[in-house]
Amino acid sequence: MENRQINFFKSKDFNTVLKPFKKGTVVKIDSFDIRENQKELNIGLFGWYAICPSKELKKNKLYYFSLYDEPLVLYRDENKNVRCIKNICPHRGASFFGGTLSGGVITCPYHGAKFSSGGSCQNLDRITCRHIVDNNYDNYAKRIHLSQYKTSEKNGYIFVHFSKKSETDLNNINEDTPVSNYELYENGFAHKDYVFEEVLVDFKCDWSRIIENHLDILHIFWVHGDTIPDKDVNKNVLVSFNQKININPKYIESIYYYKNDPTKEFIRIKYIPPGRILIYKGDPSSSRYLQVLDHIPLGKNKARVIVRHYRKFLQNKLLNNLLLFKETQRKIFYKIFDEDYMILKTQTYNHDMGFISKDEIKLLGEDRIINYFWKWYKRSEDNDKPWKNNNKTQNLDVYDKVILKYPPEIKKLEIANNIDIIRKTIVRFAAPLIFFMLII
Ligand code: FES
Ligand SMILES: [Fe+2]
């Protein structure tokens, strides 16, 4: 058995190594080539989150979700534009769950108030006795208004701009970052030439633990070594890499080059806060694969991941459907998520209990990017305070059934996917064979 070590860093205490780095210098230590000449990330926890694939938003369908425990609803209005409203009726605070959507008009299930896609109440008479408020009718009507966040639709994703608070007038929301930061084309990926499969999974663990997991290259070899179909991802044979980290206001990026072929990239991991990670297999300009991972902080220890796997393949839809088993790719993803799940759950517990503190753990060389993420996350939490509702939500899991759509018990998804594989195999291969046999 070959056993070559990943020579990222030589077992020095990570924090002591960090100190001498100054902005504007290029530092080379062992296999590290760290460019710190750029500024720090200037994006915090507010900004654009990819919430779901566009195809999830069907006509007249209300799509319930939450961000940092704030209950929200997505839907398409009469012009097919996406709306993101607070799932709280401005009359008496009921949820729209159980209500209806028709022609862009949403009706509350409690007293039947109807709201136009612009957000104003269309049937005030329904929820008030007109003669009581006659004097102040217009004023009252103005106050009964849906509260909303900005949305955008790009590359087949629905994005929501989560800001300090929702507004009745969207013009009052300033965008923290442009949504173009997240466009695949802007990130060096001509996605139109590619086909993709995607998987959505809900996790009952901390949101930031999952991001950290996707920034952590070392665990890939150990945890997923038997699952990822790549000869260099192996539990027993470790390949050496050089790592280069780029930090700039829009993203942080960690590039791994083969040590025995320093010009060749193995993998490039790019984190564009708050929620997106792009993983390129090799140099983006020539990469045949790209993974887009979106992390959605549904609430306290509740998070969703959307993973989309792009690959260069036949563009013809028919051939594509005939030859490509999207379910096989999905099967790999379910397995990978399942492999991570227990680790993420226990790590969440350990963190919430305060055990993952500086003096209880030691970050080593390759964890430099994780350390950077932790510091950024702490700083952003302190600045933005998105978890302000946290303490209040304990034991209030009324929304869980509505919001957790992709079972956190990943096994269920895996089984459903396996059944699909069997069904498709029979339809595609066995059925024509039986037909042929019947003929002869
Ligand atoms: S709470 Fe919605 S109409 Fe009364
Ligand atoms: Fe993982």
PDB file of N, CA and C and ligand atoms in Angstrom, residues 89 91-94 108 110-113 127, ligand 1:
ATOM      1  N   CYS A  89     -49.572  36.917   7.768  1.00  0.00           N
ATOM      2  CA  CYS A  89     -50.616  37.777   7.216  1.00  0.00           C
ATOM      3  C   CYS A  89     -50.635  39.095   7.982  1.00  0.00           C
ATOM      4  N   HIS A  91     -52.907  41.026   8.553  1.00  0.00           N
ATOM      5  CA  HIS A  91     -54.125  41.330   9.302  1.00  0.00           C
ATOM      6  C   HIS A  91     -53.958  40.932  10.762  1.00  0.00           C
ATOM      7  N   ARG A  92     -53.858  39.618  11.032  1.00  0.00           N
ATOM      8  CA  ARG A  92     -53.699  39.223  12.425  1.00  0.00           C
ATOM      9  C   ARG A  92     -52.606  38.189  12.630  1.00  0.00           C
ATOM     10  N   GLY A  93     -51.711  38.107  11.642  1.00  0.00           N
ATOM     11  CA  GLY A  93     -50.492  37.319  11.860  1.00  0.00           C
ATOM     12  C   GLY A  93     -50.590  35.828  11.635  1.00  0.00           C
ATOM     13  N   ALA A  94     -51.638  35.366  10.932  1.00  0.00           N
ATOM     14  CA  ALA A  94     -51.685  33.918  10.636  1.00  0.00           C
ATOM     15  C   ALA A  94     -50.677  33.600   9.544  1.00  0.00           C
ATOM     16  N   CYS A 108     -55.495  34.649   2.426  1.00  0.00           N
ATOM     17  CA  CYS A 108     -55.180  34.140   3.759  1.00  0.00           C
ATOM     18  C   CYS A 108     -56.263  33.149   4.215  1.00  0.00           C
ATOM     19  N   TYR A 110     -57.239  32.533   7.165  1.00  0.00           N
ATOM     20  CA  TYR A 110     -57.906  32.840   8.436  1.00  0.00           C
ATOM     21  C   TYR A 110     -59.203  33.642   8.253  1.00  0.00           C
ATOM     22  N   HIS A 111     -59.108  34.829   7.618  1.00  0.00           N
ATOM     23  CA  HIS A 111     -60.328  35.619   7.415  1.00  0.00           C
ATOM     24  C   HIS A 111     -60.563  35.947   5.950  1.00  0.00           C
ATOM     25  N   GLY A 112     -59.725  35.354   5.087  1.00  0.00           N
ATOM     26  CA  GLY A 112     -59.956  35.508   3.645  1.00  0.00           C
ATOM     27  C   GLY A 112     -59.447  36.794   3.031  1.00  0.00           C
ATOM     28  N   ALA A 113     -58.519  37.495   3.687  1.00  0.00           N
ATOM     29  CA  ALA A 113     -57.957  38.704   3.060  1.00  0.00           C
ATOM     30  C   ALA A 113     -57.211  38.285   1.794  1.00  0.00           C
ATOM     31  N   ILE A 127     -62.317  41.977   5.985  1.00  0.00           N
ATOM     32  CA  ILE A 127     -61.686  41.816   7.298  1.00  0.00           C
ATOM     33  C   ILE A 127     -61.966  42.968   8.255  1.00  0.00           C
TER      34      ILE A 127
HETATM   35  S1  FES B   1     -55.083  36.827   9.670  1.00  0.00           S
HETATM   36 FE1  FES B   1     -55.116  36.795   7.540  1.00  0.00          FE
HETATM   37  S2  FES B   1     -57.036  37.531   7.003  1.00  0.00           S
HETATM   38 FE2  FES B   1     -56.998  37.647   9.143  1.00  0.00          FE
END
